[in-house]
Amino acid sequence: MRIFRNNTKDFTSARGGVFALGNFDGVHLGHKEIISKATSIANEKKISSGVLIFEPHPRKFFRPENEDFIISDIKTRSYLLERQGLDFLGILDFDLHMSNLSPYDFVDKIIHRAIGVSHLIVGYNFKFGKNRSGDVSVLTEICKNLEIQLSVIDQVTNGDSVLSSSNIRSFLKNGDVLKANKILGDDWTVKGMVLKGDQRGRTIGFPTANISMEGWIKPLFGVYAVTVDIMGVSYSGVANLGVRPTFEGIQPLLEVHIFDFSDDLYEVEIIVSFVDFIRKEKKFEGIDSLKKQIKIDSTKAIELINRNKN
């Protein structure tokens, strides 16, 4: 999958392709339904397929002071989208100019002229243009005028659950990873660079790979059973996501203890997938009680990961 931004001029091979358009935060099953439509049409027509996403998320652009809500940052979303068999990922820079485009100008200048989309795929509730004044009915008329084919995907459900990013956020904030993963169609995933930490975990016998969670959603702080992809090899592990009250931490951090792994991972990108929630984060009286709890958590993590495989 090749990546381009909306101000890039040299990806002419993307022109004439079938593109799904949206935020695709989390890349859940509803998003995958839209993307599947794009790849299916592209295969039938023997043309390229792609996805167009906004960066930053428009909600973050307009309300930067709001609590962090992103399910998948741009790096993680790119990784998840690449797994969908797409040819292209177009990242549309959402800035003041983009936010002031009328619905017609957005489609004409960006979708039609800059990228040359031949067939556009959106969800039933897609909104666009200045003040979100455009919806699928407006988009239908614009695409007809510009001779762009359009497909609108109806709401997708999975049992009793509506497949939406909002529902995923709600489940994660309650620590219900299993319900969030059901909507995602996979384990909730964080891809990030391992930071140089204080190496406290190594001194107590439980070294951790640490990833900053700044800008991400704040799920229920606590301990999770996880799997970790390191350069294509999968490992099991246990992770604490939170502020580390025992050591008076402030910023949210993902600390992953990887079983049967001891190599140096600083400045290496790893992919952490959340299998299940174990317990809430808490402050311990001392190192010994913390070490004892980590052993208990590790045993529980192995049990949950093995159960998830069956």
mmCIF file of C-alpha atoms in Angstrom:
data_model
loop_
_atom_site.group_PDB
_atom_site.id
_atom_site.type_symbol
_atom_site.label_atom_id
_atom_site.label_comp_id
_atom_site.label_asym_id
_atom_site.label_seq_id
_atom_site.Cartn_x
_atom_site.Cartn_y
_atom_site.Cartn_z
ATOM 1 C CA MET A 1 0.000 0.000 0.000
ATOM 2 C CA ARG A 2 1.402 3.367 -1.022
ATOM 3 C CA ILE A 3 0.692 6.488 1.001
ATOM 4 C CA PHE A 4 0.186 10.007 -0.335
ATOM 5 C CA ARG A 5 -1.044 13.289 1.075
ATOM 6 C CA ASN A 6 -3.562 15.533 -0.667
ATOM 7 C CA ASN A 7 -0.853 18.030 -1.596
ATOM 8 C CA THR A 8 1.299 15.398 -3.309
ATOM 9 C CA LYS A 9 1.439 15.704 -7.094
ATOM 10 C CA ASP A 10 3.428 12.641 -8.139
ATOM 11 C CA PHE A 11 1.016 9.790 -7.321
ATOM 12 C CA THR A 12 -0.609 9.847 -10.729
ATOM 13 C CA SER A 13 -1.152 6.074 -10.587
ATOM 14 C CA ALA A 14 -3.800 6.667 -7.918
ATOM 15 C CA ARG A 15 -5.938 8.658 -10.348
ATOM 16 C CA GLY A 16 -9.057 6.943 -11.592
ATOM 17 C CA GLY A 17 -9.229 4.625 -8.599
ATOM 18 C CA VAL A 18 -12.030 3.564 -6.253
ATOM 19 C CA PHE A 19 -11.686 5.282 -2.867
ATOM 20 C CA ALA A 20 -13.491 4.912 0.440
ATOM 21 C CA LEU A 21 -13.720 8.206 2.317
ATOM 22 C CA GLY A 22 -14.000 8.788 6.073
ATOM 23 C CA ASN A 23 -12.157 9.010 9.379
ATOM 24 C CA PHE A 24 -12.001 5.228 9.906
ATOM 25 C CA ASP A 25 -10.931 5.669 13.540
ATOM 26 C CA GLY A 26 -10.323 2.157 14.830
ATOM 27 C CA VAL A 27 -10.934 0.501 11.427
ATOM 28 C CA HIS A 28 -13.856 -1.501 12.850
ATOM 29 C CA LEU A 29 -16.135 -3.980 11.057
ATOM 30 C CA GLY A 30 -18.370 -1.214 9.716
ATOM 31 C CA HIS A 31 -15.349 0.515 8.208
ATOM 32 C CA LYS A 32 -14.165 -2.795 6.786
ATOM 33 C CA GLU A 33 -17.536 -3.213 5.068
ATOM 34 C CA ILE A 34 -16.992 0.127 3.305
ATOM 35 C CA ILE A 35 -13.403 -0.756 2.413
ATOM 36 C CA SER A 36 -14.441 -4.194 1.169
ATOM 37 C CA LYS A 37 -16.873 -2.520 -1.234
ATOM 38 C CA ALA A 38 -14.045 -0.372 -2.575
ATOM 39 C CA THR A 39 -11.665 -3.296 -3.126
ATOM 40 C CA SER A 40 -14.440 -5.395 -4.670
ATOM 41 C CA ILE A 41 -15.358 -2.703 -7.224
ATOM 42 C CA ALA A 42 -11.684 -2.079 -7.953
ATOM 43 C CA ASN A 43 -11.091 -5.767 -8.634
ATOM 44 C CA GLU A 44 -14.102 -5.931 -10.953
ATOM 45 C CA LYS A 45 -12.960 -2.880 -12.898
ATOM 46 C CA LYS A 46 -9.263 -3.804 -12.689
ATOM 47 C CA ILE A 47 -8.344 -0.405 -11.260
ATOM 48 C CA SER A 48 -6.657 0.674 -8.014
ATOM 49 C CA SER A 49 -8.388 0.830 -4.643
ATOM 50 C CA GLY A 50 -7.727 3.182 -1.764
ATOM 51 C CA VAL A 51 -8.919 4.934 1.358
ATOM 52 C CA LEU A 52 -8.953 8.669 2.079
ATOM 53 C CA ILE A 53 -8.711 9.708 5.730
ATOM 54 C CA PHE A 54 -8.380 13.044 7.546
ATOM 55 C CA GLU A 55 -5.427 14.040 9.729
ATOM 56 C CA PRO A 56 -5.947 15.330 12.287
ATOM 57 C CA HIS A 57 -9.406 13.978 12.980
ATOM 58 C CA PRO A 58 -11.816 16.926 12.332
ATOM 59 C CA ARG A 59 -13.179 16.616 15.873
ATOM 60 C CA LYS A 60 -9.650 17.084 17.219
ATOM 61 C CA PHE A 61 -9.072 20.065 14.920
ATOM 62 C CA PHE A 62 -12.178 21.921 16.077
ATOM 63 C CA ARG A 63 -11.973 20.945 19.771
ATOM 64 C CA PRO A 64 -8.299 20.407 20.633
ATOM 65 C CA GLU A 65 -8.983 20.985 24.325
ATOM 66 C CA ASN A 66 -11.412 18.065 24.564
ATOM 67 C CA GLU A 67 -10.473 14.816 26.264
ATOM 68 C CA ASP A 68 -8.438 12.559 24.032
ATOM 69 C CA PHE A 69 -10.671 10.210 22.068
ATOM 70 C CA ILE A 70 -8.585 8.748 19.226
ATOM 71 C CA ILE A 71 -8.942 4.940 19.017
ATOM 72 C CA SER A 72 -6.118 4.599 16.473
ATOM 73 C CA ASP A 73 -3.486 7.245 15.793
ATOM 74 C CA ILE A 74 -2.339 7.857 12.214
ATOM 75 C CA LYS A 75 0.503 5.325 12.462
ATOM 76 C CA THR A 76 -1.773 2.588 13.793
ATOM 77 C CA ARG A 77 -4.570 3.384 11.341
ATOM 78 C CA SER A 78 -2.101 3.160 8.451
ATOM 79 C CA TYR A 79 -1.007 -0.269 9.692
ATOM 80 C CA LEU A 80 -4.600 -1.492 10.085
ATOM 81 C CA LEU A 81 -5.637 -0.165 6.670
ATOM 82 C CA GLU A 82 -2.657 -1.771 4.976
ATOM 83 C CA ARG A 83 -3.977 -5.139 6.160
ATOM 84 C CA GLN A 84 -7.170 -4.596 4.117
ATOM 85 C CA GLY A 85 -5.500 -5.201 0.760
ATOM 86 C CA LEU A 86 -5.618 -1.604 -0.471
ATOM 87 C CA ASP A 87 -3.360 -0.087 -3.112
ATOM 88 C CA PHE A 88 -3.360 3.457 -1.732
ATOM 89 C CA LEU A 89 -3.879 5.426 1.449
ATOM 90 C CA GLY A 90 -4.487 9.143 0.927
ATOM 91 C CA ILE A 91 -4.073 11.338 4.005
ATOM 92 C CA LEU A 92 -6.049 14.571 3.678
ATOM 93 C CA ASP A 93 -4.546 17.381 5.755
ATOM 94 C CA PHE A 94 -7.449 18.755 7.767
ATOM 95 C CA ASP A 95 -6.536 22.400 8.327
ATOM 96 C CA LEU A 96 -8.276 25.781 8.302
ATOM 97 C CA HIS A 97 -8.436 25.829 4.508
ATOM 98 C CA MET A 98 -9.921 22.328 4.351
ATOM 99 C CA SER A 99 -12.443 23.120 7.095
ATOM 100 C CA ASN A 100 -13.743 26.147 5.166
ATOM 101 C CA LEU A 101 -14.350 24.341 1.874
ATOM 102 C CA SER A 102 -17.984 24.101 0.885
ATOM 103 C CA PRO A 103 -19.281 20.585 0.191
ATOM 104 C CA TYR A 104 -19.050 21.212 -3.563
ATOM 105 C CA ASP A 105 -15.540 22.683 -3.408
ATOM 106 C CA PHE A 106 -14.305 19.793 -1.257
ATOM 107 C CA VAL A 107 -15.481 17.189 -3.737
ATOM 108 C CA ASP A 108 -14.500 19.204 -6.812
ATOM 109 C CA LYS A 109 -11.063 20.419 -5.691
ATOM 110 C CA ILE A 110 -9.886 17.481 -3.570
ATOM 111 C CA ILE A 111 -11.745 14.352 -4.648
ATOM 112 C CA HIS A 112 -12.218 15.188 -8.326
ATOM 113 C CA ARG A 113 -9.313 17.386 -9.414
ATOM 114 C CA ALA A 114 -6.486 16.633 -6.981
ATOM 115 C CA ILE A 115 -6.974 12.862 -6.595
ATOM 116 C CA GLY A 116 -9.090 11.985 -9.623
ATOM 117 C CA VAL A 117 -11.415 9.526 -7.861
ATOM 118 C CA SER A 118 -13.652 7.638 -10.304
ATOM 119 C CA HIS A 119 -15.821 5.878 -7.717
ATOM 120 C CA LEU A 120 -16.375 7.064 -4.140
ATOM 121 C CA ILE A 121 -17.578 4.900 -1.224
ATOM 122 C CA VAL A 122 -18.941 6.428 2.011
ATOM 123 C CA GLY A 123 -21.004 5.361 5.007
ATOM 124 C CA TYR A 124 -24.686 6.259 5.378
ATOM 125 C CA ASN A 125 -23.980 8.981 7.980
ATOM 126 C CA PHE A 126 -21.052 10.689 6.234
ATOM 127 C CA LYS A 127 -20.928 14.468 6.767
ATOM 128 C CA PHE A 128 -18.516 16.854 5.053
ATOM 129 C CA GLY A 129 -17.829 20.435 4.034
ATOM 130 C CA LYS A 130 -17.915 23.659 6.045
ATOM 131 C CA ASN A 131 -19.982 23.278 9.229
ATOM 132 C CA ARG A 132 -20.649 19.635 8.219
ATOM 133 C CA SER A 133 -23.297 20.992 5.875
ATOM 134 C CA GLY A 134 -22.950 18.167 3.365
ATOM 135 C CA ASP A 135 -24.527 14.729 3.781
ATOM 136 C CA VAL A 136 -25.047 11.740 1.469
ATOM 137 C CA SER A 137 -27.932 13.396 -0.366
ATOM 138 C CA VAL A 138 -25.789 16.472 -1.081
ATOM 139 C CA LEU A 139 -22.867 14.212 -2.019
ATOM 140 C CA THR A 140 -25.083 12.265 -4.414
ATOM 141 C CA GLU A 141 -25.961 15.417 -6.350
ATOM 142 C CA ILE A 142 -22.367 16.664 -6.433
ATOM 143 C CA CYS A 143 -21.001 13.326 -7.626
ATOM 144 C CA LYS A 144 -23.671 13.171 -10.326
ATOM 145 C CA ASN A 145 -22.683 16.649 -11.501
ATOM 146 C CA LEU A 146 -18.960 15.766 -11.572
ATOM 147 C CA GLU A 147 -19.553 12.301 -13.073
ATOM 148 C CA ILE A 148 -18.139 10.462 -10.081
ATOM 149 C CA GLN A 149 -19.799 7.164 -9.264
ATOM 150 C CA LEU A 150 -20.981 6.897 -5.658
ATOM 151 C CA SER A 151 -21.847 4.008 -3.362
ATOM 152 C CA VAL A 152 -23.362 4.564 0.092
ATOM 153 C CA ILE A 153 -23.056 1.741 2.646
ATOM 154 C CA ASP A 154 -25.978 1.295 5.040
ATOM 155 C CA GLN A 155 -25.565 0.981 8.807
ATOM 156 C CA VAL A 156 -23.897 -2.302 9.747
ATOM 157 C CA THR A 157 -24.700 -4.176 12.973
ATOM 158 C CA ASN A 158 -23.187 -7.172 14.716
ATOM 159 C CA GLY A 159 -25.888 -8.836 16.774
ATOM 160 C CA ASP A 160 -27.193 -6.168 19.147
ATOM 161 C CA SER A 161 -24.195 -3.885 18.650
ATOM 162 C CA VAL A 162 -24.126 -0.957 16.241
ATOM 163 C CA LEU A 163 -20.715 -0.912 14.601
ATOM 164 C CA SER A 164 -19.533 2.570 15.520
ATOM 165 C CA SER A 165 -16.374 4.222 16.834
ATOM 166 C CA SER A 166 -18.491 5.853 19.571
ATOM 167 C CA ASN A 167 -19.499 2.460 20.953
ATOM 168 C CA ILE A 168 -15.887 1.277 20.888
ATOM 169 C CA ARG A 169 -14.816 4.348 22.872
ATOM 170 C CA SER A 170 -17.544 3.682 25.439
ATOM 171 C CA PHE A 171 -16.533 0.039 25.864
ATOM 172 C CA LEU A 172 -12.821 0.874 26.194
ATOM 173 C CA LYS A 173 -13.518 3.518 28.832
ATOM 174 C CA ASN A 174 -15.388 0.862 30.819
ATOM 175 C CA GLY A 175 -12.599 -1.686 30.392
ATOM 176 C CA ASP A 176 -14.813 -3.954 28.288
ATOM 177 C CA VAL A 177 -12.173 -4.951 25.751
ATOM 178 C CA LEU A 178 -14.102 -8.025 24.604
ATOM 179 C CA LYS A 179 -17.105 -5.947 23.486
ATOM 180 C CA ALA A 180 -14.832 -3.371 21.840
ATOM 181 C CA ASN A 181 -12.979 -6.145 20.012
ATOM 182 C CA LYS A 182 -16.273 -7.611 18.836
ATOM 183 C CA ILE A 183 -17.046 -4.363 16.997
ATOM 184 C CA LEU A 184 -13.473 -3.987 15.775
ATOM 185 C CA GLY A 185 -13.455 -7.529 14.415
ATOM 186 C CA ASP A 186 -9.978 -7.892 15.892
ATOM 187 C CA ASP A 187 -8.094 -6.969 19.057
ATOM 188 C CA TRP A 188 -7.728 -3.259 19.818
ATOM 189 C CA THR A 189 -4.241 -2.375 18.611
ATOM 190 C CA VAL A 190 -1.579 0.191 19.449
ATOM 191 C CA LYS A 191 1.463 0.574 17.186
ATOM 192 C CA GLY A 192 4.225 2.690 18.625
ATOM 193 C CA MET A 193 7.902 3.324 19.169
ATOM 194 C CA VAL A 194 9.409 1.937 22.370
ATOM 195 C CA LEU A 195 10.619 4.793 24.561
ATOM 196 C CA LYS A 196 13.705 4.980 26.729
ATOM 197 C CA GLY A 197 12.308 4.659 30.241
ATOM 198 C CA ASP A 198 13.707 4.709 33.765
ATOM 199 C CA GLN A 199 14.385 0.925 33.531
ATOM 200 C CA ARG A 200 12.650 0.408 36.881
ATOM 201 C CA GLY A 201 10.906 -2.712 35.580
ATOM 202 C CA ARG A 202 14.216 -4.336 34.718
ATOM 203 C CA THR A 203 15.528 -3.824 38.262
ATOM 204 C CA ILE A 204 12.559 -5.690 39.777
ATOM 205 C CA GLY A 205 12.711 -8.562 37.298
ATOM 206 C CA PHE A 206 9.900 -7.447 34.972
ATOM 207 C CA PRO A 207 11.384 -5.352 32.140
ATOM 208 C CA THR A 208 8.832 -3.425 30.097
ATOM 209 C CA ALA A 209 8.598 -1.898 26.644
ATOM 210 C CA ASN A 210 7.025 1.538 27.091
ATOM 211 C CA ILE A 211 4.871 3.416 24.559
ATOM 212 C CA SER A 212 3.460 6.913 25.012
ATOM 213 C CA MET A 213 -0.345 7.119 24.918
ATOM 214 C CA GLU A 214 -0.447 10.904 24.590
ATOM 215 C CA GLY A 215 -3.285 11.924 22.274
ATOM 216 C CA TRP A 216 -4.968 8.510 22.443
ATOM 217 C CA ILE A 217 -8.267 7.645 24.064
ATOM 218 C CA LYS A 218 -8.018 7.098 27.815
ATOM 219 C CA PRO A 219 -9.482 3.635 28.360
ATOM 220 C CA LEU A 220 -10.039 2.279 31.850
ATOM 221 C CA PHE A 221 -6.582 2.459 33.415
ATOM 222 C CA GLY A 222 -5.419 -0.959 34.445
ATOM 223 C CA VAL A 223 -3.739 -4.220 33.535
ATOM 224 C CA TYR A 224 -4.461 -6.069 30.293
ATOM 225 C CA ALA A 225 -3.579 -9.374 28.666
ATOM 226 C CA VAL A 226 -1.873 -8.548 25.362
ATOM 227 C CA THR A 227 -0.049 -10.004 22.412
ATOM 228 C CA VAL A 228 2.931 -8.194 20.942
ATOM 229 C CA ASP A 229 4.200 -8.253 17.361
ATOM 230 C CA ILE A 230 7.936 -7.557 17.150
ATOM 231 C CA MET A 231 9.196 -7.475 13.588
ATOM 232 C CA GLY A 232 6.667 -10.101 12.498
ATOM 233 C CA VAL A 233 7.078 -12.452 15.488
ATOM 234 C CA SER A 234 4.205 -12.719 17.983
ATOM 235 C CA TYR A 235 4.694 -12.878 21.768
ATOM 236 C CA SER A 236 2.341 -12.962 24.730
ATOM 237 C CA GLY A 237 2.520 -10.377 27.468
ATOM 238 C CA VAL A 238 0.879 -8.379 30.211
ATOM 239 C CA ALA A 239 0.527 -4.601 30.074
ATOM 240 C CA ASN A 240 -0.263 -1.753 32.409
ATOM 241 C CA LEU A 241 -1.979 1.201 30.761
ATOM 242 C CA GLY A 242 -2.187 4.196 33.053
ATOM 243 C CA VAL A 243 -0.260 6.720 35.102
ATOM 244 C CA ARG A 244 1.628 4.325 37.448
ATOM 245 C CA PRO A 245 0.348 5.673 40.805
ATOM 246 C CA THR A 246 2.876 3.581 42.750
ATOM 247 C CA PHE A 247 5.629 5.709 41.217
ATOM 248 C CA GLU A 248 3.568 8.934 41.080
ATOM 249 C CA GLY A 249 3.365 9.058 37.300
ATOM 250 C CA ILE A 250 1.337 11.732 35.509
ATOM 251 C CA GLN A 251 1.200 11.069 31.749
ATOM 252 C CA PRO A 252 -0.580 7.936 30.449
ATOM 253 C CA LEU A 253 1.914 5.259 29.477
ATOM 254 C CA LEU A 254 1.581 1.761 28.065
ATOM 255 C CA GLU A 255 4.085 -0.529 29.817
ATOM 256 C CA VAL A 256 4.314 -4.006 28.309
ATOM 257 C CA HIS A 257 6.081 -6.928 29.946
ATOM 258 C CA ILE A 258 6.728 -9.414 27.137
ATOM 259 C CA PHE A 259 6.994 -13.058 28.143
ATOM 260 C CA ASP A 260 10.080 -14.995 27.039
ATOM 261 C CA PHE A 261 11.738 -11.929 25.543
ATOM 262 C CA SER A 262 14.765 -10.002 26.805
ATOM 263 C CA ASP A 263 16.272 -8.091 23.859
ATOM 264 C CA ASP A 264 16.669 -4.312 23.802
ATOM 265 C CA LEU A 265 13.652 -2.707 22.086
ATOM 266 C CA TYR A 266 14.407 0.986 22.487
ATOM 267 C CA GLU A 267 13.396 2.935 19.376
ATOM 268 C CA VAL A 268 11.852 -0.201 17.841
ATOM 269 C CA GLU A 269 8.238 -0.094 16.631
ATOM 270 C CA ILE A 270 6.065 -2.787 18.151
ATOM 271 C CA ILE A 271 2.389 -3.653 17.753
ATOM 272 C CA VAL A 272 0.430 -4.316 20.944
ATOM 273 C CA SER A 273 -2.982 -6.006 20.718
ATOM 274 C CA PHE A 274 -5.315 -5.994 23.723
ATOM 275 C CA VAL A 275 -6.881 -9.408 24.400
ATOM 276 C CA ASP A 276 -8.767 -8.792 27.654
ATOM 277 C CA PHE A 277 -8.943 -6.666 30.796
ATOM 278 C CA ILE A 278 -7.484 -8.102 34.025
ATOM 279 C CA ARG A 279 -7.870 -5.472 36.762
ATOM 280 C CA LYS A 280 -7.952 -1.751 37.480
ATOM 281 C CA GLU A 281 -4.732 0.175 38.088
ATOM 282 C CA LYS A 282 -3.914 0.680 41.760
ATOM 283 C CA LYS A 283 -1.204 2.053 44.011
ATOM 284 C CA PHE A 284 0.956 -0.468 45.879
ATOM 285 C CA GLU A 285 2.577 0.028 49.271
ATOM 286 C CA GLY A 286 5.951 -1.217 48.106
ATOM 287 C CA ILE A 287 7.986 -3.042 45.462
ATOM 288 C CA ASP A 288 7.450 -6.495 46.991
ATOM 289 C CA SER A 289 3.660 -6.247 46.830
ATOM 290 C CA LEU A 290 3.929 -4.926 43.273
ATOM 291 C CA LYS A 291 6.154 -7.847 42.191
ATOM 292 C CA LYS A 292 3.748 -10.332 43.764
ATOM 293 C CA GLN A 293 0.813 -8.789 41.883
ATOM 294 C CA ILE A 294 2.687 -8.780 38.546
ATOM 295 C CA LYS A 295 3.242 -12.543 38.902
ATOM 296 C CA ILE A 296 -0.486 -13.030 39.520
ATOM 297 C CA ASP A 297 -1.351 -10.755 36.572
ATOM 298 C CA SER A 298 1.081 -12.620 34.295
ATOM 299 C CA THR A 299 -0.531 -15.975 35.113
ATOM 300 C CA LYS A 300 -3.974 -14.513 34.431
ATOM 301 C CA ALA A 301 -2.778 -12.970 31.155
ATOM 302 C CA ILE A 302 -1.501 -16.326 29.886
ATOM 303 C CA GLU A 303 -4.836 -17.924 30.813
ATOM 304 C CA LEU A 304 -6.842 -15.266 28.942
ATOM 305 C CA ILE A 305 -4.607 -15.337 25.866
ATOM 306 C CA ASN A 306 -4.809 -19.120 25.642
ATOM 307 C CA ARG A 307 -8.596 -18.982 26.090
ATOM 308 C CA ASN A 308 -8.826 -16.421 23.293
ATOM 309 C CA LYS A 309 -6.927 -18.742 20.928
ATOM 310 C CA ASN A 310 -9.450 -21.594 21.447
#
